[in-house]
mmCIF file of C-alpha atoms and ligand atoms in Angstrom:
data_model
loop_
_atom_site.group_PDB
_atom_site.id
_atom_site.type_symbol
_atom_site.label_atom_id
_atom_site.label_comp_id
_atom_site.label_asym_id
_atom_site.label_seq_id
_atom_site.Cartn_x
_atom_site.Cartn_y
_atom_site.Cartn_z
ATOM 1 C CA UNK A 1 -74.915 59.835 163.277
ATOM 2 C CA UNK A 2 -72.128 57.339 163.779
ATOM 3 C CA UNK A 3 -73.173 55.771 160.565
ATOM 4 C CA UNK A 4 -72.977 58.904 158.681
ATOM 5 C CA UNK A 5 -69.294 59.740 160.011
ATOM 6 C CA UNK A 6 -67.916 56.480 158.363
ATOM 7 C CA UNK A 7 -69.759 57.463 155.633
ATOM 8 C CA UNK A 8 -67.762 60.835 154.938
ATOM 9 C CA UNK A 9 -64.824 59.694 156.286
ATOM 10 C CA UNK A 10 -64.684 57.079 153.455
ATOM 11 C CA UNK A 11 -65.556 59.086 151.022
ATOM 12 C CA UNK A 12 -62.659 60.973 151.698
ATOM 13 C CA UNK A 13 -60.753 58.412 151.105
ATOM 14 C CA UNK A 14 -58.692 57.374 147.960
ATOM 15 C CA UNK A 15 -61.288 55.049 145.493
ATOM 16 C CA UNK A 16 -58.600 53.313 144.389
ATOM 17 C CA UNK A 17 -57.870 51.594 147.775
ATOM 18 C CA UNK A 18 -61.410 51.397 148.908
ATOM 19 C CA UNK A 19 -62.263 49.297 145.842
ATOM 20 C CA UNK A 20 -58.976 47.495 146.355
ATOM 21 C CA UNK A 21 -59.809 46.641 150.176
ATOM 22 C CA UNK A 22 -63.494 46.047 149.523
ATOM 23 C CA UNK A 23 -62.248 42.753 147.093
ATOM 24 C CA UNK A 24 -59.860 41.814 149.697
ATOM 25 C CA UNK A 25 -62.893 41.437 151.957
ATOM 26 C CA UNK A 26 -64.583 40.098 149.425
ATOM 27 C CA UNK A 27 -62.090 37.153 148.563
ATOM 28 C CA UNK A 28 -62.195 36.107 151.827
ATOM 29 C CA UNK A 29 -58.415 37.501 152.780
ATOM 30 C CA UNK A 30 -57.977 38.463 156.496
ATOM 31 C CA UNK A 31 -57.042 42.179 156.912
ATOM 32 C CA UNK A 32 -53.561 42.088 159.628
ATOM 33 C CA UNK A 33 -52.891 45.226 161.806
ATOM 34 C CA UNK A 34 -50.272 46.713 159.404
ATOM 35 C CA UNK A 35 -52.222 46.562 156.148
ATOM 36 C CA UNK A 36 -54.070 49.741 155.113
ATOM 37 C CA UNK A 37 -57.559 49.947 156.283
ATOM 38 C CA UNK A 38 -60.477 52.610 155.594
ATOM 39 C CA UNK A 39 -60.944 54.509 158.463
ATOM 40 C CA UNK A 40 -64.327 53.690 159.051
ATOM 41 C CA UNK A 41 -63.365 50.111 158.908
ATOM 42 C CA UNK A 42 -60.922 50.787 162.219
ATOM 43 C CA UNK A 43 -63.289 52.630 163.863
ATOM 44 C CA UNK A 44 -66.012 50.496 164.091
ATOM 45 C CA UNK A 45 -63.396 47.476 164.929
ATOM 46 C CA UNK A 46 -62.215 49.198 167.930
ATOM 47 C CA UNK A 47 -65.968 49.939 168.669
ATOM 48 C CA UNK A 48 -67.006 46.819 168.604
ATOM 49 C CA UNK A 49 -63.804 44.810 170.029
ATOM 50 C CA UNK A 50 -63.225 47.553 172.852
ATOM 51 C CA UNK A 51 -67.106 46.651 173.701
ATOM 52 C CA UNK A 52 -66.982 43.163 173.710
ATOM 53 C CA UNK A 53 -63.587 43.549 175.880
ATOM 54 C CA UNK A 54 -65.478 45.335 178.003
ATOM 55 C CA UNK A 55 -68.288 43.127 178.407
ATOM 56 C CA UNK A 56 -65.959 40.503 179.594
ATOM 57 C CA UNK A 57 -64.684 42.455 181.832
ATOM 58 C CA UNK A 58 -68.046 43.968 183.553
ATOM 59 C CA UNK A 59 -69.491 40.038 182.920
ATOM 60 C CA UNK A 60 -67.207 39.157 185.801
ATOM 61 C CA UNK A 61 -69.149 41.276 188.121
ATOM 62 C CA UNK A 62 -72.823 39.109 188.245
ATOM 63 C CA UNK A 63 -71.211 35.909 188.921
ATOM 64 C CA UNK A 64 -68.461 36.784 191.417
ATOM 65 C CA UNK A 65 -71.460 37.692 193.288
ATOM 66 C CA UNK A 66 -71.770 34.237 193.555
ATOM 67 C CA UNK A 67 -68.114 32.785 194.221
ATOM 68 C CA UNK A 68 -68.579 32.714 197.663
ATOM 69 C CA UNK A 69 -71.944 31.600 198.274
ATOM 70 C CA UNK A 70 -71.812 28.625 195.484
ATOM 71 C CA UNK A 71 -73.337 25.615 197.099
ATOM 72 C CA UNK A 72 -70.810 23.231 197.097
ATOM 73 C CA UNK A 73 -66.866 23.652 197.031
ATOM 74 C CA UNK A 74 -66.823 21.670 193.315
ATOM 75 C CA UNK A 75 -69.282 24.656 191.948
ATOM 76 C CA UNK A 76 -67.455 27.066 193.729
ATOM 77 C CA UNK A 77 -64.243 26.077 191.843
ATOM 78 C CA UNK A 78 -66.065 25.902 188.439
ATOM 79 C CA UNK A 79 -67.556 28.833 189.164
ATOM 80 C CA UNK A 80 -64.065 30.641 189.753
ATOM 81 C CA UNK A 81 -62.696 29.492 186.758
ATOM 82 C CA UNK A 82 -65.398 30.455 184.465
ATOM 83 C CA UNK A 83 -65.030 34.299 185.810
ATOM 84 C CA UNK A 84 -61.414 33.836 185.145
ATOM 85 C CA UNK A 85 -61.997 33.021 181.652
ATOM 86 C CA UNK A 86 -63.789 35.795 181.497
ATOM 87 C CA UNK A 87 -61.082 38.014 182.561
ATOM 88 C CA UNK A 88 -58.283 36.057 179.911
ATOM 89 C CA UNK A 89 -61.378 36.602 176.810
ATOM 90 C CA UNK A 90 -61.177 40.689 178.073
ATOM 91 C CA UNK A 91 -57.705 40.497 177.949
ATOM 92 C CA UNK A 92 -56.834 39.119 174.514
ATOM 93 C CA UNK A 93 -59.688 41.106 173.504
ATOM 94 C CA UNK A 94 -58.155 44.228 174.568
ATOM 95 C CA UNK A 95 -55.215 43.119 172.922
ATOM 96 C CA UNK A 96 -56.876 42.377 169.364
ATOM 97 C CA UNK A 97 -57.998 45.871 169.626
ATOM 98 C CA UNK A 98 -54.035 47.865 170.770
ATOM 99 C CA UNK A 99 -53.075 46.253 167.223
ATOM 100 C CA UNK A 100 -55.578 49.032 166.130
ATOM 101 C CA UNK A 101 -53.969 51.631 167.482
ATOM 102 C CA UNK A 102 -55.628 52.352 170.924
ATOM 103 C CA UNK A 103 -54.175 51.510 173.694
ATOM 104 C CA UNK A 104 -56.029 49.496 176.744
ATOM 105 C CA UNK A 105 -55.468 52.079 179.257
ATOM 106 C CA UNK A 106 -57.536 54.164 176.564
ATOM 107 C CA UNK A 107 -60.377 52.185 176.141
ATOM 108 C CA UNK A 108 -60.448 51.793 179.930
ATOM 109 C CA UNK A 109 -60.844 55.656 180.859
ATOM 110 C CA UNK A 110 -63.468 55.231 178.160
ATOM 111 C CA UNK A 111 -65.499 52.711 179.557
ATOM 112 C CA UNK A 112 -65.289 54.300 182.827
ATOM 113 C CA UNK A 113 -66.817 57.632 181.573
ATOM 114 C CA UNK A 114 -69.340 56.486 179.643
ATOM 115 C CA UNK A 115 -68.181 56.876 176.366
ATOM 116 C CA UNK A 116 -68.018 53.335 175.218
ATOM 117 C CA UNK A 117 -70.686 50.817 175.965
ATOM 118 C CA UNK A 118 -70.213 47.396 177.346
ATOM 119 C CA UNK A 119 -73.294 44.269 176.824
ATOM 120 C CA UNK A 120 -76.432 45.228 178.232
ATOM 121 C CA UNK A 121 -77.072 41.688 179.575
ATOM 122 C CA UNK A 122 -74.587 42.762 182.510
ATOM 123 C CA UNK A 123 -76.732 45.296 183.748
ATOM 124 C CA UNK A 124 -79.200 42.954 185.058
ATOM 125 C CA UNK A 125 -79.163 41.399 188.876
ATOM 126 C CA UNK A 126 -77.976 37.802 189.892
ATOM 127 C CA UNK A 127 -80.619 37.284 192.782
ATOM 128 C CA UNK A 128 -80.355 33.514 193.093
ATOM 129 C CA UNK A 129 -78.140 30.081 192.629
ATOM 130 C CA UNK A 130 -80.046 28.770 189.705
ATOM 131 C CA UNK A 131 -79.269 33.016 187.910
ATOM 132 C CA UNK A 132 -75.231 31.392 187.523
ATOM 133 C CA UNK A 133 -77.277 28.387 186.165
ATOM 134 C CA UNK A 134 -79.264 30.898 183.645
ATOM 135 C CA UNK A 135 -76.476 33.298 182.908
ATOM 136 C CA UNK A 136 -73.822 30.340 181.672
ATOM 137 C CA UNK A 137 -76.825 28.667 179.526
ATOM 138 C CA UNK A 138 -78.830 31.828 177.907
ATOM 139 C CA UNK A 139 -76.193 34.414 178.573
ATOM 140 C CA UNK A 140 -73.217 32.456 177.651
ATOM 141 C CA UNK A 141 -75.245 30.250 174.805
ATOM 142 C CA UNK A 142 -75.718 34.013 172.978
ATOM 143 C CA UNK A 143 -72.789 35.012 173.733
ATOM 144 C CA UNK A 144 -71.490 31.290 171.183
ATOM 145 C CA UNK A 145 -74.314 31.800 169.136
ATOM 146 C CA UNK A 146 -72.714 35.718 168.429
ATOM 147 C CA UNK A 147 -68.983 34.715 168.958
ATOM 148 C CA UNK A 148 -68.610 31.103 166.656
ATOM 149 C CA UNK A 149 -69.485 33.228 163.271
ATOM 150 C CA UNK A 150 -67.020 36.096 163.884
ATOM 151 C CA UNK A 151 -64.435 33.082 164.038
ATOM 152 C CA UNK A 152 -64.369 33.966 160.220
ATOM 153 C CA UNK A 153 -64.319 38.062 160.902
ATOM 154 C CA UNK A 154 -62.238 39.973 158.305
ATOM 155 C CA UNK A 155 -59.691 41.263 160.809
ATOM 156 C CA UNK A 156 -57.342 38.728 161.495
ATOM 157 C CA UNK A 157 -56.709 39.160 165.091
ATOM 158 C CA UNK A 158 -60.288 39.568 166.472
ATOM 159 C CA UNK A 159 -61.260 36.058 163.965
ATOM 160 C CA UNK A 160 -58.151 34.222 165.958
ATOM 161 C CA UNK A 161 -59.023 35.634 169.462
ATOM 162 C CA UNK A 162 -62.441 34.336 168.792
ATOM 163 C CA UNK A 163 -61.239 30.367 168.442
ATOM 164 C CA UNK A 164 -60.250 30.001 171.683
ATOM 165 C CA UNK A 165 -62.801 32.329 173.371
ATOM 166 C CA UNK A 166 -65.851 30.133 171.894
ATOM 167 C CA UNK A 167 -63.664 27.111 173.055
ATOM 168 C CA UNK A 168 -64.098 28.194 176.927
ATOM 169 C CA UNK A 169 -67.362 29.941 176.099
ATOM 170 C CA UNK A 170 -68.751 26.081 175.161
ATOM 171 C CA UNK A 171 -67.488 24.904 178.542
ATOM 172 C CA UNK A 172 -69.217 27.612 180.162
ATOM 173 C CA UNK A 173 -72.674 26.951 178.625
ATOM 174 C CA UNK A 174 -72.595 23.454 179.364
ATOM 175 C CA UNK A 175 -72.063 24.347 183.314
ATOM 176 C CA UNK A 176 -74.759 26.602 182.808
ATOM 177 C CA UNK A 177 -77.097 23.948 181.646
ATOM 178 C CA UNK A 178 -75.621 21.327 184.238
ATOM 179 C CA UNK A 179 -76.647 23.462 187.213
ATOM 180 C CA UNK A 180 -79.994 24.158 185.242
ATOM 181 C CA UNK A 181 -80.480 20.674 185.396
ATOM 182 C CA UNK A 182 -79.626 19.920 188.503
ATOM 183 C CA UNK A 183 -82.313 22.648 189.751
ATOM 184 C CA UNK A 184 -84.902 21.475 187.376
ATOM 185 C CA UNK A 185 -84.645 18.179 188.784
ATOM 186 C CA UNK A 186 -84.301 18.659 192.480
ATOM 187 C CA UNK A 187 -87.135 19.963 194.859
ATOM 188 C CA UNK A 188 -90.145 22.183 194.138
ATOM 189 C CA UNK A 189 -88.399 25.335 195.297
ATOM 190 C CA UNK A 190 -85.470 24.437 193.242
ATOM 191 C CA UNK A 191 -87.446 23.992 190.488
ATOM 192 C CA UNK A 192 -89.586 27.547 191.177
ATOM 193 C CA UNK A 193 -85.599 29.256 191.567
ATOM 194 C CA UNK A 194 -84.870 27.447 187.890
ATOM 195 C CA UNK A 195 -88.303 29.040 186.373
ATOM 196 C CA UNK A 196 -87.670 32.622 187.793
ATOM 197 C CA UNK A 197 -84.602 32.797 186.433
ATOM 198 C CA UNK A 198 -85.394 31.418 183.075
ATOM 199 C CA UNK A 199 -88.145 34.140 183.097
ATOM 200 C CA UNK A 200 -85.803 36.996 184.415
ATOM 201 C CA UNK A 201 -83.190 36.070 182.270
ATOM 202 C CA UNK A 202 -84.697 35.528 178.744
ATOM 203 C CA UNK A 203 -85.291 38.533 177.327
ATOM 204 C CA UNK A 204 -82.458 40.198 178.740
ATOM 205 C CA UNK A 205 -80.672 37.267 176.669
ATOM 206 C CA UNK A 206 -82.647 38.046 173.287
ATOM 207 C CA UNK A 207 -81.409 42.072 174.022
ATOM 208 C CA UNK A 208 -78.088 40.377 173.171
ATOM 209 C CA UNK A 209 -78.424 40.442 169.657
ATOM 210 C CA UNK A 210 -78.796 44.175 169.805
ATOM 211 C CA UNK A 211 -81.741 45.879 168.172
ATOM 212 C CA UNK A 212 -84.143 44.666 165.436
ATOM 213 C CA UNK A 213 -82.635 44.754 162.303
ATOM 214 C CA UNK A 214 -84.641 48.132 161.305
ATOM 215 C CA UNK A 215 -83.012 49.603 164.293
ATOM 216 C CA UNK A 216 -79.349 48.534 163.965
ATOM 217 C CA UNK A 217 -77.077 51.184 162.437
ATOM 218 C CA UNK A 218 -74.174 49.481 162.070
ATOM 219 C CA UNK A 219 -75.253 46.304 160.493
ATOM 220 C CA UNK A 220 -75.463 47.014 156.703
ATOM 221 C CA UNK A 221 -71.911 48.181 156.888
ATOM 222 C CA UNK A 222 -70.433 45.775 158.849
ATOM 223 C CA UNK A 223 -71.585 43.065 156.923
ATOM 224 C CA UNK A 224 -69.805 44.291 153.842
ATOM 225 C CA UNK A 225 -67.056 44.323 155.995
ATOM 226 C CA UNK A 226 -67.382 41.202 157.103
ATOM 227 C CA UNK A 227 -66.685 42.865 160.866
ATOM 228 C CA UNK A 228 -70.022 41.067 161.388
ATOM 229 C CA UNK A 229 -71.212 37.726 159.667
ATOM 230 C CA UNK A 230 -74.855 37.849 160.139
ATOM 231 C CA UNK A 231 -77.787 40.369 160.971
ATOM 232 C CA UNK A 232 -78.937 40.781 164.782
ATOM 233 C CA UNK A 233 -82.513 39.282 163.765
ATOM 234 C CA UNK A 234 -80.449 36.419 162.219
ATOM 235 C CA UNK A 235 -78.781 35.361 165.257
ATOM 236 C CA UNK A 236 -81.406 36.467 167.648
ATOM 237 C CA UNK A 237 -83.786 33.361 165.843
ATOM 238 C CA UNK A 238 -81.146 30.848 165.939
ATOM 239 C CA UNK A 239 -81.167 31.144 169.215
ATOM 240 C CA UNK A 240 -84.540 30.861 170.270
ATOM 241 C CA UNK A 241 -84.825 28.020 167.687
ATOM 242 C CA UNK A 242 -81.726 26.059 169.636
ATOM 243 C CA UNK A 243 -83.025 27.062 173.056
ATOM 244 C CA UNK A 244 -86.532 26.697 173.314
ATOM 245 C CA UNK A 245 -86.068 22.382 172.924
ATOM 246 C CA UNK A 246 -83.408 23.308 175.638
ATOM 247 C CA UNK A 247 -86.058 24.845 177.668
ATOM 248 C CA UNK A 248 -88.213 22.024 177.359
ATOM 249 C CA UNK A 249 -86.031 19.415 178.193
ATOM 250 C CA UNK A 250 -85.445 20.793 181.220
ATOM 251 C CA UNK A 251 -89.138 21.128 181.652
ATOM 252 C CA UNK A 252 -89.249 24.674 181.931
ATOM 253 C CA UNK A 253 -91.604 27.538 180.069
ATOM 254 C CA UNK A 254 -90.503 29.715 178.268
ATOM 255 C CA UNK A 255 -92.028 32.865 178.945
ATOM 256 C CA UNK A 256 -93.840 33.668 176.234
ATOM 257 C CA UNK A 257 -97.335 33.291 175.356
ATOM 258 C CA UNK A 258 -96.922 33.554 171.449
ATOM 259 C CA UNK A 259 -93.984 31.400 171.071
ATOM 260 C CA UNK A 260 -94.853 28.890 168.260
ATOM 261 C CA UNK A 261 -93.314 26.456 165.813
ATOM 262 C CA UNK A 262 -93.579 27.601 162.501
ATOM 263 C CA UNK A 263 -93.489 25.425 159.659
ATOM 264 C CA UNK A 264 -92.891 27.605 156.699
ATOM 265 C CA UNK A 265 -89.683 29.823 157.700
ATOM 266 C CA UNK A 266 -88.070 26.535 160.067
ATOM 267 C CA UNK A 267 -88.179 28.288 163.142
ATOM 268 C CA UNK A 268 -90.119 29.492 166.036
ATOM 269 C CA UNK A 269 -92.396 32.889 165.833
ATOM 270 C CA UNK A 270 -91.526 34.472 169.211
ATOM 271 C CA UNK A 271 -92.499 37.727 170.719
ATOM 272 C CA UNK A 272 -89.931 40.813 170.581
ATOM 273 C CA UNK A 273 -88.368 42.116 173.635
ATOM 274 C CA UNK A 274 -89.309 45.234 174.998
ATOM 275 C CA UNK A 275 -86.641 47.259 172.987
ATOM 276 C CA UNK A 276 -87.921 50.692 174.871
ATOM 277 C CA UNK A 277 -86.654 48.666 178.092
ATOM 278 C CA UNK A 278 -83.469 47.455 175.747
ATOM 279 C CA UNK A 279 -82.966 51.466 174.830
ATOM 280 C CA UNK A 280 -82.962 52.857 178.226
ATOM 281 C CA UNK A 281 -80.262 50.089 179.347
ATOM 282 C CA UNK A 282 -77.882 50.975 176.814
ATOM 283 C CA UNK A 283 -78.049 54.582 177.659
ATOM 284 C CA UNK A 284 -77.608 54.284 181.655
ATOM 285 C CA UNK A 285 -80.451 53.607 183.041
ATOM 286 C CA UNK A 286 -81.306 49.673 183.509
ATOM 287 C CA UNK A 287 -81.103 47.855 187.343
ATOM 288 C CA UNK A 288 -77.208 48.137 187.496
ATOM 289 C CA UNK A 289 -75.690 50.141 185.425
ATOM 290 C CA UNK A 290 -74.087 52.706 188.165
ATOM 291 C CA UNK A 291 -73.184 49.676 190.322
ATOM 292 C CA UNK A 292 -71.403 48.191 187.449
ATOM 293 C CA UNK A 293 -69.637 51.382 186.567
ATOM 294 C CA UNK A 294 -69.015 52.288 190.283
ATOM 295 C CA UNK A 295 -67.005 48.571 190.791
ATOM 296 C CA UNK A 296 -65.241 49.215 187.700
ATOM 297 C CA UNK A 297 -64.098 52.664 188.500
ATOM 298 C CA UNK A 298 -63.182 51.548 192.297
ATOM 299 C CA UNK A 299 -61.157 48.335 190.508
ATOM 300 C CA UNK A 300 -59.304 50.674 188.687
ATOM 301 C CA UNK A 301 -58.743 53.517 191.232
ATOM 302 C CA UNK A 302 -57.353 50.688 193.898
ATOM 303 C CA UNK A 303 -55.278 49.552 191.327
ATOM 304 C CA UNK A 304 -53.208 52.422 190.739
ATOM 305 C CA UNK A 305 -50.451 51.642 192.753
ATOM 306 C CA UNK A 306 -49.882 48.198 190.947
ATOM 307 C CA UNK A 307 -49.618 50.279 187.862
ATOM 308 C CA UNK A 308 -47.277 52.960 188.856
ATOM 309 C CA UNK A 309 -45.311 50.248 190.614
ATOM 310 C CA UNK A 310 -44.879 48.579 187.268
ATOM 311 C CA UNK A 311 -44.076 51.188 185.737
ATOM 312 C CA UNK A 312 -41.600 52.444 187.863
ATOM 313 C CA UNK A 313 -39.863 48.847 187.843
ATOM 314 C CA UNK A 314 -39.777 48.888 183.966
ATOM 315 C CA UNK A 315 -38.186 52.338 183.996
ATOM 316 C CA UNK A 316 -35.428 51.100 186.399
ATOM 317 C CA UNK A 317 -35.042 48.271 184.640
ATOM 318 C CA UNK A 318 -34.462 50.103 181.387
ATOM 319 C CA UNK A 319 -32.751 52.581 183.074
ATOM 320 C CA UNK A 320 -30.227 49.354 183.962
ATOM 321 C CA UNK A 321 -30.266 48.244 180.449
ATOM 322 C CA UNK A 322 -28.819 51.514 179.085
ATOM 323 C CA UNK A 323 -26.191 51.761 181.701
ATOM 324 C CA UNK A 324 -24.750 48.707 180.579
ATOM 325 C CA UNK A 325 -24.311 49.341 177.081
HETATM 326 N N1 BYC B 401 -75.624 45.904 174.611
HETATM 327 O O1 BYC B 401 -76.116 48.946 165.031
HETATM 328 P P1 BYC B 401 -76.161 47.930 166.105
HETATM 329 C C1 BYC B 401 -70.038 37.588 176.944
HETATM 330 C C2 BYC B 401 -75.540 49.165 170.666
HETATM 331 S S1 BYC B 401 -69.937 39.205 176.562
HETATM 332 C C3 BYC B 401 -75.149 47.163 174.562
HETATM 333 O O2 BYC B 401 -76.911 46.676 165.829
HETATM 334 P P2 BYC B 401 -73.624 46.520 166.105
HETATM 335 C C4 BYC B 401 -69.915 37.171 178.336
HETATM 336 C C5 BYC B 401 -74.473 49.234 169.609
HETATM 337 O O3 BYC B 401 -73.192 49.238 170.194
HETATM 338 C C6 BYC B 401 -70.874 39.365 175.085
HETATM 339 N N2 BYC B 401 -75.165 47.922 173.436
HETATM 340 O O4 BYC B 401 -74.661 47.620 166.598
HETATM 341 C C7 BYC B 401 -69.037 37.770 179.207
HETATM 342 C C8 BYC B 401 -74.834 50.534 168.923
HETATM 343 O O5 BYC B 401 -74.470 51.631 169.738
HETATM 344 P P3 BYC B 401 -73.164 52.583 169.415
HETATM 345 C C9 BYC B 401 -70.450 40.563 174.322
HETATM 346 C C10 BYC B 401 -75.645 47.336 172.328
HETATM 347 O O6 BYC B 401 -72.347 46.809 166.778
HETATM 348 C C11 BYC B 401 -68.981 37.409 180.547
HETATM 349 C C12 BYC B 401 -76.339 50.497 168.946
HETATM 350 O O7 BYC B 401 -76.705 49.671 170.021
HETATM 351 N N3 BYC B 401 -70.437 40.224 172.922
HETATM 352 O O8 BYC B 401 -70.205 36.858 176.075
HETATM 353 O O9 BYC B 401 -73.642 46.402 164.622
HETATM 354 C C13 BYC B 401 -69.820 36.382 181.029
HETATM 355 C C14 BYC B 401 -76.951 49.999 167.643
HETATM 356 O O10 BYC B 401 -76.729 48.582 167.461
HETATM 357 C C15 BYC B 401 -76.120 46.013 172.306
HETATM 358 C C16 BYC B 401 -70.048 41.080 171.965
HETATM 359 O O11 BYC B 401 -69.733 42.219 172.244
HETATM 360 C C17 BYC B 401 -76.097 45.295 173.511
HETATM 361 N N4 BYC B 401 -76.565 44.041 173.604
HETATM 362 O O12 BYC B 401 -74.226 45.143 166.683
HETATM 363 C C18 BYC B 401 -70.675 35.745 180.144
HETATM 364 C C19 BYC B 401 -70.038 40.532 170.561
HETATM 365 N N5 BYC B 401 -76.539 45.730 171.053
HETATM 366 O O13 BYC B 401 -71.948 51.687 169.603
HETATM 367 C C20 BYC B 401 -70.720 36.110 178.778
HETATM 368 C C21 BYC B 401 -69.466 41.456 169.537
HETATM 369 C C22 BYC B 401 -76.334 46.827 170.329
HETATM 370 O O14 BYC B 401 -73.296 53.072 168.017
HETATM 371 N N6 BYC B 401 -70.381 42.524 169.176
HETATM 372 N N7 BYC B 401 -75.817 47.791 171.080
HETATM 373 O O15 BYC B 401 -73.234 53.669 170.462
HETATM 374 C C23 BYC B 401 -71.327 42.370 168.208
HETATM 375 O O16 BYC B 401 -71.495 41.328 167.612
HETATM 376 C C24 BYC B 401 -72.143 43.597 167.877
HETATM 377 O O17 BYC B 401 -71.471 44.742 168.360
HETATM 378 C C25 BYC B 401 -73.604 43.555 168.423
HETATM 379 C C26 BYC B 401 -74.301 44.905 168.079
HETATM 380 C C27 BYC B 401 -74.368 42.426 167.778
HETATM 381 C C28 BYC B 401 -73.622 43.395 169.935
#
């Protein structure tokens, strides 16, 4: 239904500067907040940037589960400043998307009443240490594998907000794999915590991608857009083909029976999520979802005094301002 709304709304729209905006795109140019858009084209930006805000955002909530129970002080202060990255990637992000026209408080209320989605990865449980080691190496390693090609995204601030967000993201899925590692290595129950997460955590990390390209609505027109550089299937095999060697250096299994090198296409044939378990996430009902949504709506609630209080300063302070002149 979305689909069909850009559709008409574009349709609507003068031919002249469609076909003018489309060879922009095509050349390569970057579209910059002030330039004319279609408004399909905006839509869908501030779809997909408020939801990848968002998931920054609601990311922070599985691992500072963990802050205080890390098991040493040194990965308890890594851990603290990969959530804080997390919190500067939502906030650029959110800024990429005001240049849009919508502002952050906006996309907030929308987040909190379930109008706009955030990843589904983030609706799963951290149960264990070696989950901060699975989340920075799957979650964050899709998260790169997704993020480095919109580095060349057609809307100028999203591609530049992108740079330095796959910069930190690269840090993160190295710590990932180091505490991986580490559990791989160490004692049999370590190793067991390593293999349950890798199992938990896999397919949650193939959801990533989003659905099958059959299933995705969006894609076809977002990749004439160049909003997105590559399909969901795309992505989704270039990262089982870069993580299952990962896997098995580590010495762990990747669970799935009918994973298999295959010569011909250059890449492994793996087995499909459960995209019925995928469908029900995105629409409320995985592990977390109301816990993730309750935080969020409690983080914002308990900070409504800082808000007002801002507010109130900058009025005074204009207030000041005008006096003088
Ligand atoms: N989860 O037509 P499709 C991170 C929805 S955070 C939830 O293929 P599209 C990190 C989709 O929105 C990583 N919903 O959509 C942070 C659409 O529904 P609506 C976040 C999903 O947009 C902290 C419907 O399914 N990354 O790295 O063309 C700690 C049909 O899908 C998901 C980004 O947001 C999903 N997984 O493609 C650690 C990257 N997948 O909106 C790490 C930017 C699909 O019509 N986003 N849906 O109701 C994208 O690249 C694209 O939006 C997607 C989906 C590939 C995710």
């Amino acid at each position: 239904m979305y689909a069909q709304m850009i559709k008409s709304e574009a349709t609507d729209e003068d031919p002249e500067k469609l076909a003018a905006f489309q060879a922009r795109i095509d050349a390569g140019e970057k579209i910059e907040p002030k330039d004319w858009m279609p408004a399909g084209y905006r839509k869908t930006l501030i779809r997909q940037i408020g939801q990848h805000a968002h998931s920054e955002i609601v990311g922070q909530l599985p691992e500072g589960n963990w802050i205080t129970r890390a098991p040493t002080l040194e990965r308890k202060a890594i851990l603290l400043a990969k959530v804080q990255d997390e919190a500067g990637h939502g906030l650029y992000l959110y800024c990429a998307a005001e240049t849009l026209g919508v502002s952050r408080d906006e996309l907030t209320e929308m987040l909190l009443d379930g109008r706009m989605k955030y990843s589904s990865i983030f609706n799963y449980p951290t149960l264990t240490w070696a989950d901060m080691g699975a989340v920075g190496w799957l979650v964050d390693g899709a998260a790169i594998m997704n993020q480095v090609p919109l580095q060349r995204t057609s809307y100028g601030p999203y591609a530049r907000a992108m740079v330095r967000i796959c910069k930190e993201e690269s840090f993160h899925q190295r710590q990932g794999f180091a505490i991986m590692m580490k559990m791989a290595e160490g004692t049999e129950a370590q190793r067991r915590m390593a293999q349950d997460a890798l199992n938990r955590f896999w397919y949650p990390a193939l959801m990533m991608f989003g659905p099958s390209d059959k299933d995705s609505v969006h894609s076809a027109q977002s990749m004439r857009w160049r909003i997105k550089m590559n399909t969901n299937d795309e992505l989704r095999q270039k990262f089982v083909n870069e993580s299952v060697p990962q896997a098995k250096l580590l010495g762990l299994t990747v669970p799935d029976p009918e994973l298999r090198w295959n010569e011909e296409k250059g890449g492994y044939d793996y087995s499909e999520p459960d995209w019925s378990e995928f469908f029900a996430v995105i629409q409320g009902h995985g592990p977390c979802n109301t816990d993730r949504i309750e935080a969020r709506n409690k983080a914002w609630d308990d900070g409504a005094w800082v808000r007002e209080g801002m507010l109130a300063h900058a009025r005074k302070k204009a207030a000041v301002r005008v006096a003088a002149e």
